[in-house]
Amino acid sequence: MKIAIFTFLLFITSNALACEKVIKIIDGDTIETSITGRIRILGIDSFDKIPNRVQKQAKRTGFSNKDIIHLREVGKDFATETLANKCIQLGTDYKDIDIYGRKLRYIIVDGADYSLSIIKQGLAMPYCEDKKVKNFKKYNEASLWRCK
């Protein structure tokens, strides 16, 4: 009986101490964590540096290519301030992995939906290529640049 209680307490303690910690910020919508690894954050499209994507985002927003590249850096800074070295909670949706092998997850940090936060800051847009994610409507309504 004592062994069973000790094992149970050890299990509870180790689970309570487990932390999905953000260890690297790639950009506004991609991070790495201590447990899951590389994550593509669901529902958002942060500003890019790849030339053809920059042009597409510039057309969608009305900004110049230079502005898009600047917004990418500001978005990455926002992600760093909001997520770096923090314990986060992950949420899933209907798809688990993207075509690049990254886990697709919602991020909750300090009780807040990270995707909604970065959209409200104007540093990301709803990801229009996948309108099936459960929070798409909420993200689209909060965005300066809505999907059609």
CSV table of C-alpha atoms in Angstrom, one decimal:
chain,number,residue,atom,x,y,z
A,1,MET,CA,0.0,0.0,0.0
A,2,LYS,CA,2.8,2.4,0.9
A,3,ILE,CA,4.5,1.7,-2.4
A,4,ALA,CA,1.3,2.4,-4.4
A,5,ILE,CA,0.8,5.7,-2.6
A,6,PHE,CA,4.4,6.7,-3.1
A,7,THR,CA,4.2,5.8,-6.8
A,8,PHE,CA,1.0,7.8,-7.2
A,9,LEU,CA,2.4,10.9,-5.5
A,10,LEU,CA,5.6,10.6,-7.6
A,11,PHE,CA,3.4,10.4,-10.8
A,12,ILE,CA,1.4,13.5,-9.8
A,13,THR,CA,4.5,15.5,-8.8
A,14,SER,CA,6.3,14.6,-12.1
A,15,ASN,CA,3.3,15.5,-14.2
A,16,ALA,CA,2.8,18.8,-12.3
A,17,LEU,CA,6.4,19.7,-12.9
A,18,ALA,CA,6.4,18.8,-16.6
A,19,CYS,CA,6.6,22.0,-18.6
A,20,GLU,CA,6.2,22.4,-22.4
A,21,LYS,CA,8.8,25.2,-22.5
A,22,VAL,CA,9.4,27.3,-25.6
A,23,ILE,CA,13.1,27.0,-26.3
A,24,LYS,CA,13.4,28.7,-29.8
A,25,ILE,CA,11.4,31.3,-31.7
A,26,ILE,CA,11.6,30.8,-35.5
A,27,ASP,CA,9.2,33.5,-36.4
A,28,GLY,CA,5.7,34.7,-35.4
A,29,ASP,CA,4.0,31.4,-36.3
A,30,THR,CA,6.7,28.7,-35.7
A,31,ILE,CA,8.5,27.8,-32.5
A,32,GLU,CA,10.3,24.9,-30.9
A,33,THR,CA,9.5,23.5,-27.5
A,34,SER,CA,11.3,21.2,-25.0
A,35,ILE,CA,8.9,18.3,-25.4
A,36,THR,CA,7.0,18.5,-28.7
A,37,GLY,CA,9.8,20.0,-30.9
A,38,ARG,CA,9.0,22.2,-33.9
A,39,ILE,CA,5.4,23.6,-33.9
A,40,ARG,CA,3.6,25.5,-36.6
A,41,ILE,CA,1.0,27.6,-34.6
A,42,LEU,CA,-2.5,27.0,-35.9
A,43,GLY,CA,-4.7,29.5,-37.5
A,44,ILE,CA,-2.2,32.3,-38.2
A,45,ASP,CA,0.1,33.4,-40.9
A,46,SER,CA,2.9,35.7,-39.7
A,47,PHE,CA,4.7,38.0,-42.1
A,48,ASP,CA,7.4,36.4,-44.1
A,49,LYS,CA,10.8,37.0,-45.6
A,50,ILE,CA,10.6,34.6,-48.6
A,51,PRO,CA,10.2,36.9,-51.7
A,52,ASN,CA,7.1,35.3,-53.3
A,53,ARG,CA,5.3,35.2,-50.0
A,54,VAL,CA,6.4,38.8,-49.1
A,55,GLN,CA,4.8,39.9,-52.4
A,56,LYS,CA,1.6,38.0,-51.7
A,57,GLN,CA,1.4,39.5,-48.2
A,58,ALA,CA,2.1,43.0,-49.5
A,59,LYS,CA,-0.7,42.7,-52.0
A,60,ARG,CA,-3.1,41.4,-49.4
A,61,THR,CA,-2.3,44.2,-46.8
A,62,GLY,CA,-1.4,47.1,-49.1
A,63,PHE,CA,2.0,47.4,-47.5
A,64,SER,CA,5.3,47.6,-49.3
A,65,ASN,CA,7.7,44.6,-49.4
A,66,LYS,CA,10.0,46.4,-47.1
A,67,ASP,CA,7.1,47.0,-44.6
A,68,ILE,CA,6.3,43.2,-44.7
A,69,ILE,CA,9.9,42.3,-43.9
A,70,HIS,CA,9.9,44.8,-41.0
A,71,LEU,CA,6.6,43.4,-39.7
A,72,ARG,CA,8.1,40.0,-39.8
A,73,GLU,CA,10.9,41.2,-37.4
A,74,VAL,CA,8.4,43.0,-35.1
A,75,GLY,CA,6.2,39.8,-35.1
A,76,LYS,CA,9.2,37.7,-34.2
A,77,ASP,CA,10.0,40.1,-31.4
A,78,PHE,CA,6.4,39.9,-30.1
A,79,ALA,CA,6.7,36.1,-30.2
A,80,THR,CA,10.0,36.2,-28.3
A,81,GLU,CA,8.6,38.6,-25.6
A,82,THR,CA,5.4,36.6,-25.3
A,83,LEU,CA,6.6,33.0,-25.5
A,84,ALA,CA,10.4,32.6,-25.0
A,85,ASN,CA,11.3,30.4,-22.0
A,86,LYS,CA,7.7,30.2,-20.9
A,87,CYS,CA,5.7,27.1,-20.1
A,88,ILE,CA,2.8,26.8,-22.6
A,89,GLN,CA,-0.3,24.7,-23.1
A,90,LEU,CA,-0.9,23.1,-26.5
A,91,GLY,CA,-4.2,22.5,-28.2
A,92,THR,CA,-4.9,20.4,-31.2
A,93,ASP,CA,-7.3,20.5,-34.1
A,94,TYR,CA,-8.3,18.1,-37.0
A,95,LYS,CA,-4.8,18.0,-38.5
A,96,ASP,CA,-1.7,16.9,-36.5
A,97,ILE,CA,1.3,17.6,-38.8
A,98,ASP,CA,1.9,19.9,-41.7
A,99,ILE,CA,3.7,19.1,-45.0
A,100,TYR,CA,7.0,20.0,-43.4
A,101,GLY,CA,6.6,17.6,-40.5
A,102,ARG,CA,5.9,20.3,-37.9
A,103,LYS,CA,3.3,19.7,-35.3
A,104,LEU,CA,0.2,21.9,-35.7
A,105,ARG,CA,-0.9,23.3,-32.4
A,106,TYR,CA,-2.7,26.1,-30.7
A,107,ILE,CA,-0.7,27.9,-28.1
A,108,ILE,CA,-2.0,29.0,-24.7
A,109,VAL,CA,0.4,31.2,-22.7
A,110,ASP,CA,-0.5,32.8,-19.4
A,111,GLY,CA,-4.1,31.8,-20.0
A,112,ALA,CA,-4.3,33.6,-23.4
A,113,ASP,CA,-4.7,32.4,-26.9
A,114,TYR,CA,-1.4,33.4,-28.6
A,115,SER,CA,-2.8,33.3,-32.1
A,116,LEU,CA,-5.6,35.7,-31.2
A,117,SER,CA,-3.1,38.0,-29.4
A,118,ILE,CA,-0.7,38.3,-32.3
A,119,ILE,CA,-3.6,38.9,-34.8
A,120,LYS,CA,-5.0,41.7,-32.6
A,121,GLN,CA,-1.5,43.3,-32.5
A,122,GLY,CA,-1.6,43.4,-36.4
A,123,LEU,CA,1.5,41.2,-36.6
A,124,ALA,CA,-0.2,38.1,-38.2
A,125,MET,CA,-3.2,37.3,-40.3
A,126,PRO,CA,-5.6,34.5,-40.2
A,127,TYR,CA,-4.3,31.5,-42.2
A,128,CYS,CA,-6.6,31.6,-45.2
A,129,GLU,CA,-5.3,28.3,-46.7
A,130,ASP,CA,-7.1,26.3,-44.0
A,131,LYS,CA,-10.5,27.6,-43.0
A,132,LYS,CA,-11.4,24.3,-41.3
A,133,VAL,CA,-9.5,25.0,-38.1
A,134,LYS,CA,-12.0,25.5,-35.2
A,135,ASN,CA,-10.9,29.0,-34.3
A,136,PHE,CA,-10.8,30.4,-37.9
A,137,LYS,CA,-13.9,32.5,-37.6
A,138,LYS,CA,-12.7,34.1,-34.3
A,139,TYR,CA,-9.3,34.9,-35.8
A,140,ASN,CA,-10.7,36.2,-39.1
A,141,GLU,CA,-13.1,38.6,-37.3
A,142,ALA,CA,-10.3,39.9,-35.1
A,143,SER,CA,-8.0,40.6,-38.0
A,144,LEU,CA,-7.2,43.8,-40.0
A,145,TRP,CA,-6.8,41.5,-43.0
A,146,ARG,CA,-9.7,39.1,-43.3
A,147,CYS,CA,-9.8,36.1,-45.5
A,148,LYS,CA,-12.4,36.2,-48.3
